[in-house]
Coordinates of C-alpha atoms in Angstrom, one line a residue:
Chain A
M1 CA 0.0 0.0 0.0
D2 CA 2.8 2.3 1.0
I3 CA 4.6 1.6 -2.2
L4 CA 1.4 2.5 -4.2
N5 CA 1.1 5.7 -2.3
W6 CA 4.7 6.5 -3.1
L7 CA 4.2 5.7 -6.8
G8 CA 1.3 8.1 -6.7
T9 CA 3.7 10.9 -5.8
L10 CA 5.9 10.2 -8.9
P11 CA 3.9 12.0 -11.7
G12 CA 3.9 15.2 -9.6
A13 CA 7.6 14.9 -8.9
I14 CA 8.4 14.3 -12.6
G15 CA 6.2 17.3 -13.5
Q16 CA 8.1 19.5 -11.1
G17 CA 11.4 18.0 -12.3
F18 CA 10.5 19.0 -15.9
V19 CA 9.8 22.6 -15.0
W20 CA 13.0 22.9 -12.9
G21 CA 14.8 21.0 -15.6
I22 CA 14.1 23.9 -17.9
M23 CA 15.3 26.3 -15.2
A24 CA 18.5 24.1 -14.8
I25 CA 19.1 24.2 -18.6
G26 CA 19.2 28.0 -18.2
L27 CA 21.6 27.7 -15.3
Y28 CA 23.8 25.3 -17.3
I29 CA 24.6 28.1 -19.7
T30 CA 26.1 30.3 -17.1
F31 CA 27.4 27.6 -14.7
K32 CA 28.9 25.1 -17.1
I33 CA 29.4 27.0 -20.4
L34 CA 30.3 30.5 -19.3
D35 CA 31.9 29.4 -16.0
V36 CA 30.0 32.1 -14.0
A37 CA 28.0 31.4 -10.9
D38 CA 24.9 33.6 -11.5
L39 CA 22.8 34.3 -8.5
T40 CA 20.4 36.4 -10.5
V41 CA 18.2 33.3 -11.1
D42 CA 16.7 33.4 -7.6
G43 CA 15.1 36.7 -8.6
S44 CA 14.5 36.1 -12.3
I45 CA 12.6 32.9 -11.9
T46 CA 10.1 34.8 -9.7
T47 CA 10.1 37.6 -12.2
G48 CA 9.0 35.1 -14.9
A49 CA 6.3 33.8 -12.6
A50 CA 5.1 37.3 -11.7
V51 CA 5.0 38.7 -15.2
C52 CA 3.2 35.6 -16.6
T53 CA 0.7 35.6 -13.7
I54 CA -0.1 39.3 -13.9
L55 CA -0.5 39.1 -17.7
L56 CA -2.8 36.0 -17.5
T57 CA -5.0 37.6 -14.9
N58 CA -5.3 40.6 -17.2
G59 CA -6.6 38.4 -19.9
V60 CA -3.4 38.2 -22.1
N61 CA -2.9 35.0 -24.1
V62 CA -0.6 32.5 -22.3
G63 CA 1.8 32.3 -25.2
I64 CA 2.4 36.0 -25.2
A65 CA 2.5 36.1 -21.4
M66 CA 5.3 33.5 -21.4
F67 CA 7.2 35.3 -24.1
V68 CA 7.1 38.5 -22.2
A69 CA 8.2 36.6 -19.1
F70 CA 11.2 35.3 -21.1
I71 CA 12.0 38.9 -22.2
A72 CA 11.8 40.1 -18.6
G73 CA 14.3 37.4 -17.7
V74 CA 16.6 38.5 -20.5
L75 CA 16.5 42.1 -19.1
A76 CA 17.4 40.8 -15.6
G77 CA 20.4 38.9 -17.0
L78 CA 21.3 42.0 -19.0
V79 CA 21.5 44.0 -15.7
T80 CA 23.7 41.5 -14.1
G81 CA 25.9 41.2 -17.2
L82 CA 26.4 45.0 -17.5
L83 CA 27.1 45.3 -13.7
H84 CA 29.7 42.6 -14.2
T85 CA 31.4 43.7 -17.4
L86 CA 30.8 47.4 -17.6
F87 CA 31.4 48.2 -13.9
G88 CA 33.8 45.4 -13.1
I89 CA 31.7 44.0 -10.2
P90 CA 32.5 40.3 -9.5
A91 CA 29.9 38.1 -11.2
I92 CA 28.6 36.6 -7.9
L93 CA 28.1 40.0 -6.4
A94 CA 26.6 41.4 -9.5
G95 CA 24.1 38.6 -9.4
I96 CA 23.3 39.2 -5.8
L97 CA 22.7 42.9 -6.5
T98 CA 20.3 42.2 -9.4
Q99 CA 18.6 39.6 -7.3
L100 CA 17.9 42.2 -4.6
M101 CA 16.7 44.7 -7.3
L102 CA 14.4 42.0 -8.6
W103 CA 12.8 41.5 -5.2
S104 CA 11.5 45.1 -5.4
A105 CA 10.7 44.8 -9.1
N106 CA 8.8 41.6 -8.6
L107 CA 6.7 43.2 -5.8
I108 CA 6.0 46.2 -8.1
I109 CA 5.0 43.8 -10.9
M110 CA 2.5 42.1 -8.5
S111 CA 1.3 45.6 -7.4
G112 CA 2.7 45.2 -3.9
R113 CA 1.2 41.8 -3.2
A114 CA 3.4 38.9 -2.0
N115 CA 1.2 36.3 -3.7
V116 CA -1.0 36.5 -6.8
A117 CA -3.2 33.4 -7.4
L118 CA -4.1 31.9 -10.7
S119 CA -7.4 30.4 -9.6
R120 CA -7.7 27.0 -11.3
F121 CA -11.5 27.5 -11.9
Q122 CA -11.1 30.9 -13.5
Y123 CA -8.0 30.2 -15.6
S124 CA -8.1 26.5 -16.3
D125 CA -8.7 27.1 -20.0
K126 CA -6.3 29.9 -20.3
V127 CA -3.1 28.3 -19.0
L128 CA -0.7 26.1 -20.9
I129 CA -0.2 23.6 -18.2
A130 CA -2.7 22.8 -15.4
T131 CA -2.1 23.3 -11.7
G132 CA -0.6 20.5 -9.7
T133 CA -1.3 17.0 -10.9
S134 CA -4.7 17.6 -12.6
Q135 CA -4.3 16.6 -16.2
I136 CA -0.7 15.5 -15.3
G137 CA -0.4 13.4 -18.5
K138 CA -1.1 16.3 -20.8
T139 CA 1.2 18.6 -18.6
L140 CA 4.1 16.1 -18.9
I141 CA 3.8 15.9 -22.7
I142 CA 3.7 19.7 -23.1
L143 CA 6.6 20.2 -20.7
F144 CA 8.6 17.5 -22.5
G145 CA 7.9 19.2 -25.8
I146 CA 9.2 22.5 -24.4
I147 CA 12.3 20.8 -23.1
L148 CA 13.0 19.2 -26.5
A149 CA 12.5 22.6 -28.3
V150 CA 14.7 24.6 -25.9
S151 CA 17.4 21.9 -26.0
A152 CA 17.3 21.7 -29.8
I153 CA 17.5 25.5 -30.1
L154 CA 20.4 25.7 -27.7
Y155 CA 22.1 22.7 -29.5
W156 CA 21.9 24.7 -32.7
F157 CA 22.9 28.0 -31.2
F158 CA 26.1 26.7 -29.5
G159 CA 27.2 25.1 -32.7
T160 CA 27.0 28.4 -34.6
E161 CA 30.0 30.7 -35.1
F162 CA 28.6 33.0 -32.5
G163 CA 27.5 30.3 -30.1
M164 CA 31.0 28.8 -30.2
S165 CA 32.5 32.1 -29.2
L166 CA 30.4 31.9 -26.0
R167 CA 31.7 28.5 -25.3
S168 CA 35.3 29.5 -25.8
T169 CA 34.7 32.5 -23.6
G170 CA 33.8 30.3 -20.7
N171 CA 36.7 28.0 -21.5
N172 CA 39.5 30.5 -21.8
R173 CA 38.9 34.2 -21.8
S174 CA 42.4 35.4 -22.7
M175 CA 42.5 33.0 -25.6
S176 CA 39.1 34.1 -26.7
R177 CA 40.2 37.8 -26.7
A178 CA 43.4 36.8 -28.6
Q179 CA 41.1 35.3 -31.2
G180 CA 39.1 38.5 -31.5
I181 CA 36.1 37.6 -29.4
N182 CA 34.5 40.4 -27.4
T183 CA 34.3 38.5 -24.2
A184 CA 32.4 41.2 -22.4
F185 CA 29.7 40.9 -25.0
T186 CA 29.5 37.2 -25.0
T187 CA 29.3 37.1 -21.2
V188 CA 26.4 39.6 -21.2
F189 CA 24.7 37.6 -23.9
G190 CA 25.1 34.4 -22.1
L191 CA 23.7 35.8 -18.8
A192 CA 20.7 37.3 -20.7
L193 CA 19.9 34.1 -22.5
S194 CA 20.3 32.1 -19.3
N195 CA 18.0 34.3 -17.3
G196 CA 15.5 34.4 -20.1
I197 CA 15.2 30.6 -20.0
V198 CA 15.0 30.7 -16.2
A199 CA 12.2 33.2 -16.3
L200 CA 10.4 31.0 -18.9
A201 CA 10.7 28.2 -16.4
G202 CA 9.3 30.6 -13.8
S203 CA 6.3 31.3 -15.9
L204 CA 5.6 27.5 -16.1
L205 CA 6.2 27.2 -12.4
A206 CA 3.5 29.8 -11.7
Q207 CA 1.0 27.8 -13.7
Q208 CA 2.0 24.6 -12.1
Q209 CA 1.7 26.0 -8.6
G210 CA -1.4 28.1 -9.4
A211 CA 0.2 31.3 -8.1
A212 CA 3.2 33.6 -8.3
D213 CA 4.8 34.1 -4.9
I214 CA 7.5 36.6 -4.0
N215 CA 9.4 33.8 -2.1
M216 CA 9.2 31.1 -4.8
G217 CA 12.7 31.8 -6.1
K218 CA 14.4 31.4 -2.7
G219 CA 17.1 28.9 -3.1
A220 CA 16.3 28.3 -6.8
I221 CA 20.0 28.4 -7.7
V222 CA 20.6 25.5 -5.3
I223 CA 17.9 23.4 -6.9
G224 CA 19.1 24.2 -10.4
L225 CA 22.7 23.4 -9.4
A226 CA 21.6 20.2 -7.9
A227 CA 20.0 19.2 -11.2
V228 CA 23.1 20.3 -13.1
V229 CA 25.6 18.4 -11.0
V230 CA 23.4 15.3 -10.6
G231 CA 22.7 15.3 -14.4
E232 CA 26.4 15.8 -15.2
A233 CA 27.5 13.2 -12.8
I234 CA 25.4 10.6 -14.6
F235 CA 25.5 11.8 -18.2
S236 CA 29.1 13.0 -18.6
H237 CA 30.0 9.4 -18.6
I238 CA 27.3 8.4 -21.1
S239 CA 27.7 11.0 -23.9
T240 CA 29.6 14.1 -24.9
N241 CA 26.7 15.2 -27.1
F242 CA 25.5 18.6 -26.0
F243 CA 21.8 17.8 -26.6
V244 CA 22.1 14.6 -24.5
R245 CA 23.9 16.6 -21.8
L246 CA 21.0 19.1 -21.6
L247 CA 18.5 16.3 -21.4
G248 CA 20.7 14.9 -18.6
V249 CA 20.3 18.1 -16.7
V250 CA 16.5 17.6 -16.9
V251 CA 16.9 14.0 -15.7
G252 CA 19.0 15.4 -12.8
A253 CA 16.1 17.7 -11.9
V254 CA 13.6 14.9 -12.0
I255 CA 15.8 12.8 -9.8
Y256 CA 16.1 15.7 -7.4
W257 CA 12.3 16.0 -7.1
I258 CA 11.7 12.3 -6.8
V259 CA 14.2 12.2 -3.9
F260 CA 12.6 15.3 -2.5
Q261 CA 9.1 13.8 -2.6
T262 CA 10.4 10.6 -1.2
V263 CA 12.0 12.1 1.9
I264 CA 8.8 14.1 2.5
F265 CA 6.8 10.8 2.0
L266 CA 9.1 9.1 4.6
G267 CA 8.1 11.8 7.0
L268 CA 11.1 14.2 7.0
P269 CA 9.9 17.5 8.5
S270 CA 9.8 20.1 5.7
E271 CA 12.0 22.6 7.6
Y272 CA 14.9 20.2 6.8
L273 CA 14.4 20.3 3.0
K274 CA 16.5 23.4 2.1
L275 CA 19.3 22.1 4.3
L276 CA 19.1 18.8 2.5
S277 CA 19.2 20.3 -1.0
A278 CA 22.2 22.5 -0.1
L279 CA 24.0 19.5 1.3
V280 CA 23.4 17.5 -1.8
V281 CA 24.9 20.2 -4.0
A282 CA 27.8 20.6 -1.6
I283 CA 28.5 16.9 -1.7
F284 CA 28.2 16.6 -5.5
L285 CA 30.5 19.6 -6.0
G286 CA 32.9 18.7 -3.3
V287 CA 33.4 15.0 -3.9
P288 CA 35.0 15.3 -7.4
Y289 CA 37.4 17.9 -6.0
L290 CA 38.4 15.7 -3.0
K291 CA 38.8 12.7 -5.3
K292 CA 41.2 14.7 -7.4
T293 CA 43.3 16.1 -4.6
F294 CA 43.2 12.9 -2.6
F295 CA 44.2 10.7 -5.5
A296 CA 46.9 13.2 -6.6
K297 CA 48.5 13.0 -3.1
K298 CA 48.3 9.3 -3.1
K299 CA 49.9 9.2 -6.5
K300 CA 52.7 11.5 -5.4
K301 CA 53.4 9.3 -2.4
E302 CA 53.6 6.3 -4.7
V303 CA 56.0 8.0 -7.0
A304 CA 58.1 9.1 -4.1
K305 CA 58.1 5.5 -2.8
N306 CA 59.2 4.1 -6.1
A307 CA 61.9 6.7 -6.6
Chain B
M1 CA 54.6 47.1 -40.5
L2 CA 54.7 47.6 -36.7
E3 CA 55.7 50.9 -35.1
L4 CA 56.0 51.4 -31.4
K5 CA 56.4 55.1 -30.7
N6 CA 57.8 56.0 -27.2
I7 CA 55.6 53.5 -25.4
T8 CA 55.6 53.6 -21.6
K9 CA 53.9 51.3 -19.1
I10 CA 54.2 51.7 -15.4
F11 CA 52.7 49.0 -13.1
N12 CA 51.4 50.0 -9.7
A13 CA 52.1 53.7 -10.4
G14 CA 52.4 55.8 -7.2
T15 CA 52.9 52.9 -4.9
V16 CA 56.0 51.4 -3.3
N17 CA 55.7 48.6 -5.9
E18 CA 55.9 51.0 -8.8
K19 CA 57.6 49.3 -11.7
V20 CA 58.5 50.9 -15.0
A21 CA 58.0 47.9 -17.3
L22 CA 58.4 49.8 -20.6
N23 CA 60.4 53.0 -20.6
N24 CA 59.8 55.2 -23.6
L25 CA 60.5 52.3 -25.9
S26 CA 60.4 52.7 -29.7
L27 CA 60.7 50.0 -32.3
T28 CA 60.0 49.8 -36.0
L29 CA 59.5 46.5 -37.7
N30 CA 59.7 46.1 -41.5
D31 CA 57.5 43.9 -43.5
G32 CA 58.7 40.3 -43.2
D33 CA 61.0 41.0 -40.2
F34 CA 61.4 38.0 -37.9
V35 CA 62.7 39.5 -34.6
T36 CA 64.0 37.5 -31.7
V37 CA 63.9 39.1 -28.3
I38 CA 66.1 38.3 -25.4
G39 CA 66.7 39.8 -22.0
G40 CA 66.7 39.0 -18.3
N41 CA 63.7 38.4 -16.1
G42 CA 61.7 41.6 -15.7
A43 CA 63.3 43.2 -18.7
G44 CA 59.9 44.0 -20.2
K45 CA 59.8 41.5 -23.0
S46 CA 56.4 40.1 -22.4
T47 CA 55.1 43.5 -21.4
M48 CA 56.1 44.7 -24.8
L49 CA 54.3 41.9 -26.6
N50 CA 51.2 42.5 -24.4
A51 CA 51.4 46.2 -25.2
V52 CA 51.3 45.4 -28.9
A53 CA 48.4 42.9 -28.4
G54 CA 46.5 45.5 -26.3
V55 CA 46.2 43.4 -23.1
F56 CA 46.3 46.7 -21.0
P57 CA 46.2 50.4 -21.8
L58 CA 49.5 52.2 -22.2
D59 CA 50.6 55.1 -20.0
A60 CA 52.1 56.9 -23.0
G61 CA 53.1 56.3 -26.6
Q62 CA 51.5 54.9 -29.7
V63 CA 51.2 51.5 -31.4
L64 CA 50.8 51.4 -35.2
I65 CA 50.2 48.3 -37.2
D66 CA 50.6 48.8 -40.9
G67 CA 50.1 52.5 -40.4
V68 CA 46.9 52.1 -38.5
D69 CA 46.9 53.6 -35.0
V70 CA 45.6 50.8 -32.8
T71 CA 46.6 52.4 -29.4
K72 CA 43.0 52.9 -28.4
L73 CA 41.7 49.6 -29.8
P74 CA 40.8 46.9 -27.3
E75 CA 42.6 43.6 -27.4
Y76 CA 39.8 41.7 -29.2
K77 CA 39.7 44.2 -32.0
R78 CA 43.5 44.2 -32.5
A79 CA 43.3 40.4 -32.8
K80 CA 42.2 41.1 -36.4
Y81 CA 45.9 41.9 -37.1
I82 CA 47.7 39.7 -34.6
G83 CA 48.2 36.0 -34.1
R84 CA 49.6 35.0 -30.7
V85 CA 51.2 32.0 -29.0
F86 CA 51.8 32.0 -25.3
Q87 CA 54.3 30.3 -23.1
D88 CA 51.8 28.2 -21.3
P89 CA 50.4 25.5 -23.7
M90 CA 47.1 25.7 -21.7
M91 CA 46.7 29.4 -22.6
G92 CA 46.3 29.3 -26.4
T93 CA 43.4 27.0 -26.8
A94 CA 40.0 26.1 -25.3
A95 CA 40.6 22.8 -23.4
D96 CA 37.1 21.6 -23.3
M97 CA 36.4 22.2 -27.0
W98 CA 37.4 19.9 -29.9
V99 CA 40.4 20.5 -32.0
E100 CA 38.2 21.4 -35.0
E101 CA 36.2 23.8 -32.9
N102 CA 39.3 25.5 -31.8
L103 CA 40.5 25.9 -35.4
S104 CA 37.0 27.2 -36.3
I105 CA 37.3 29.9 -33.6
A106 CA 40.6 30.9 -35.0
D107 CA 39.3 30.8 -38.5
R108 CA 36.9 33.6 -37.7
R109 CA 39.5 35.9 -36.1
G110 CA 38.8 39.5 -37.1
K111 CA 35.5 38.5 -38.9
R112 CA 31.9 38.8 -37.8
R113 CA 30.8 35.6 -36.0
R114 CA 27.5 34.8 -37.5
M115 CA 24.5 32.7 -36.4
T116 CA 25.3 30.1 -39.0
W117 CA 26.6 26.6 -38.3
G118 CA 30.3 26.9 -37.2
I119 CA 32.0 24.1 -39.0
T120 CA 31.0 23.1 -42.6
K121 CA 32.2 20.1 -44.5
K122 CA 34.5 22.4 -46.5
D123 CA 36.0 23.8 -43.3
R124 CA 36.6 20.4 -41.9
A125 CA 38.5 19.3 -45.0
R126 CA 40.6 22.4 -44.8
Y127 CA 41.4 21.9 -41.1
K128 CA 42.4 18.3 -41.9
E129 CA 44.8 19.5 -44.5
L130 CA 46.3 22.2 -42.2
L131 CA 46.7 19.7 -39.3
A132 CA 48.4 17.2 -41.7
Q133 CA 51.1 19.8 -42.2
L134 CA 52.0 19.5 -38.5
D135 CA 52.9 15.9 -39.0
L136 CA 51.6 15.0 -35.5
G137 CA 48.8 12.7 -36.6
L138 CA 46.3 15.3 -35.5
E139 CA 44.4 15.2 -38.8
N140 CA 42.6 12.1 -37.4
R141 CA 41.8 13.7 -34.1
L142 CA 39.5 16.5 -35.2
T143 CA 37.0 15.7 -32.5
S144 CA 39.4 15.1 -29.7
K145 CA 39.1 17.6 -26.8
M146 CA 42.0 20.0 -27.0
G147 CA 42.8 19.3 -23.3
L148 CA 43.6 15.7 -24.1
L149 CA 46.5 16.7 -26.3
S150 CA 50.1 16.9 -25.1
G151 CA 51.7 20.3 -24.5
G152 CA 53.7 20.1 -27.7
Q153 CA 50.7 19.2 -29.7
R154 CA 48.7 22.0 -28.2
Q155 CA 51.5 24.5 -29.0
A156 CA 51.6 23.3 -32.6
V157 CA 47.8 23.7 -32.9
T158 CA 48.0 27.1 -31.3
L159 CA 50.7 28.1 -33.8
L160 CA 48.4 26.9 -36.6
M161 CA 45.5 28.9 -35.1
A162 CA 47.7 32.0 -34.9
T163 CA 48.8 31.8 -38.5
M164 CA 45.9 30.3 -40.4
E165 CA 44.3 33.6 -41.1
N166 CA 47.5 35.3 -42.2
P167 CA 48.0 37.8 -39.5
K168 CA 49.9 41.0 -40.1
L169 CA 51.9 40.2 -37.0
L170 CA 52.8 37.0 -35.1
L171 CA 53.7 37.3 -31.4
L172 CA 55.4 34.4 -29.8
D173 CA 55.9 34.7 -26.1
E174 CA 58.5 32.0 -25.2
H175 CA 56.2 29.5 -26.9
T176 CA 58.7 26.7 -26.5
A177 CA 59.8 27.3 -23.0
A178 CA 57.4 24.8 -21.4
L179 CA 58.3 22.0 -23.8
D180 CA 60.9 19.3 -23.6
P181 CA 63.9 20.0 -25.9
A182 CA 62.9 17.6 -28.7
T183 CA 59.4 19.0 -28.9
A184 CA 60.6 22.5 -28.5
A185 CA 62.9 22.0 -31.6
K186 CA 60.0 20.6 -33.6
V187 CA 57.7 23.5 -32.7
L188 CA 60.5 25.9 -33.6
M189 CA 61.0 24.3 -36.9
L190 CA 57.3 24.6 -37.5
T191 CA 57.4 28.2 -36.5
D192 CA 60.1 28.9 -39.1
K193 CA 58.2 27.0 -41.7
L194 CA 54.9 28.9 -41.1
V195 CA 56.6 32.3 -40.9
T196 CA 58.4 31.7 -44.2
E197 CA 55.5 30.2 -46.1
N198 CA 53.1 32.9 -45.1
H199 CA 55.6 35.7 -45.2
L200 CA 54.7 36.8 -41.7
T201 CA 56.2 39.6 -39.6
A202 CA 57.0 38.0 -36.3
I203 CA 58.4 38.8 -32.8
M204 CA 59.7 35.8 -30.8
I205 CA 60.7 36.1 -27.2
T206 CA 63.1 33.4 -26.1
H207 CA 65.4 32.5 -23.2
N208 CA 67.5 30.4 -25.4
M209 CA 70.3 32.4 -26.9
K210 CA 71.1 29.8 -29.5
D211 CA 67.5 29.9 -30.7
A212 CA 67.7 33.7 -30.7
I213 CA 70.7 33.7 -32.9
R214 CA 69.6 30.9 -35.2
H215 CA 66.1 32.1 -35.9
G216 CA 64.9 35.3 -37.5
N217 CA 66.7 38.1 -39.3
R218 CA 67.0 40.5 -36.4
L219 CA 67.7 40.3 -32.7
I220 CA 67.0 42.8 -29.9
M221 CA 68.1 42.7 -26.3
M222 CA 66.0 44.3 -23.6
N223 CA 66.9 45.6 -20.2
Q224 CA 64.7 47.5 -17.7
G225 CA 62.0 48.3 -20.2
E226 CA 64.4 49.5 -22.9
I227 CA 65.9 48.1 -26.1
I228 CA 69.7 48.1 -25.5
Y229 CA 70.9 46.2 -28.5
D230 CA 69.4 45.8 -31.9
V231 CA 71.2 43.8 -34.7
S232 CA 70.0 42.6 -38.0
G233 CA 71.2 41.2 -41.3
E234 CA 74.8 40.3 -41.8
E235 CA 75.8 41.5 -38.3
K236 CA 73.2 39.2 -36.7
M237 CA 74.3 36.2 -38.8
K238 CA 77.8 36.6 -37.4
L239 CA 76.6 36.9 -33.8
T240 CA 77.8 34.2 -31.4
K241 CA 76.6 33.2 -28.0
A242 CA 79.8 34.6 -26.6
D243 CA 78.9 38.1 -28.0
L244 CA 75.6 38.0 -26.3
M245 CA 77.1 36.7 -23.0
A246 CA 79.5 39.6 -23.0
K247 CA 76.7 42.0 -23.7
F248 CA 74.8 40.6 -20.7
A249 CA 77.8 40.8 -18.4
E250 CA 78.0 44.4 -19.4
I251 CA 74.4 45.1 -18.3
A252 CA 74.8 43.0 -15.2
G253 CA 77.7 45.2 -14.2
Q254 CA 75.6 48.3 -14.6
S255 CA 72.4 47.2 -13.0
Q256 CA 71.9 46.9 -9.3
E257 CA 69.5 44.0 -9.6
S258 CA 71.0 40.6 -10.2
D259 CA 69.4 40.0 -13.5
R260 CA 70.2 36.4 -14.0
M261 CA 69.7 35.0 -17.4
V262 CA 68.7 31.4 -17.9
L263 CA 71.5 30.2 -20.1
S264 CA 71.5 27.2 -22.4

């Protein structure tokens, strides 16, 4: 019986994993490709949710609402990028500054309210995906379609001449400049694109949760990073194909939410959850490093022994 | 081809660590010149190359390439005219990208990077041909990650990347210093070949006096941000290691710092 109940939580977990997977794909651009830790996302995911919700409640078509949410995210990334490249503020701090600005911006978008609901009775035929697990099958198909589309577009983009210059920027900035790449521009572009995708995920998150909430982005970067590191830990061994790696990040997000639902199901008090997600990320980021340094030391000792 | 007019660069100006890295230095390179640069540590050799490449703004002076004043141009815009190879084999390439992707990045140096697919079939065939010239078997490793290549292979590819778009100027900053002697010799041979074949104007910094004498048509020696010795043509051909040693001893006598040269 228990197992059946647990299985019952799975579709919801996968649905959440899909939405956060899209967010994590956005984060992948900054964290993995540009090699920048961008804390803007905690704010821009809420911005996407707020913009989409407000437009929906004002009778705007959901497609347009999500597109505007994407653009709002792009603007947020632009602010971080310009703070970083134009004013020389370290990327992490630039992200934190924008995040704080977005807190106010998000409240302003929601006319000062901390929570704006998308009543499922009023908006059920206007949203793209339904709230919670109602019509979960349809929701999963739509979300998977969006994931495939976003991944395909990014796969194409990062294979273009311009897209490759973004990748080389993250890889080796001084080499990129020596090859004539304006690394400030590519960095800003990457941050803007990343936050656009994160805000798009935010617009889906609002529909899934049936509300935009000023606090919904708190710790978003940790969830996104968890998805990226878990996905990479599994898929970096399987394939070097960029498209597969992006899907791997989504799988990482799904795994995260299944684990999350499971520990709740097993009765872990919800106040522990953020602690748990932060620890997961710390472990996944820390273990490869320790492995490297520990093994390096061991090797050195062996070499010394043999000498 | 290249004109440096009274360039000055002072690091940490106004502090106790103030260091005049380039002191009112002037240098004119003719078309096709291959200049080797020697000098002790801190003589300003790398700073001079970085000043040409635009890594930092100058405190005074002008840099002209082919008559164009590039003093105010940022590094990435000057890249249109300049190919560079660095001392650290890690520095010249993107380690996580494939060999062919690295070449494609270099292929677009100084051009607009468009939203069209980066590597076409035609590109790939050309890259294969270029790599085959290196004679390192890299033509079969187009989709290997750059980071998996050895230091010598990476320097060879970097050299290719620096020269494939026929730069007006090639800057080599001790590009063989981190390699073992056999590989260093190979990369130097390749350097000579590429410079001659493409009729490039080049500046090569080296710590190896033999290499400085053997390669290029002109040699300059630097000390404390100035050029103190400049030979070319016949005179350079006759130059021996002993001559350079004597020159160094002369400077060492004058300067307070113990500017030790790595001799080989």
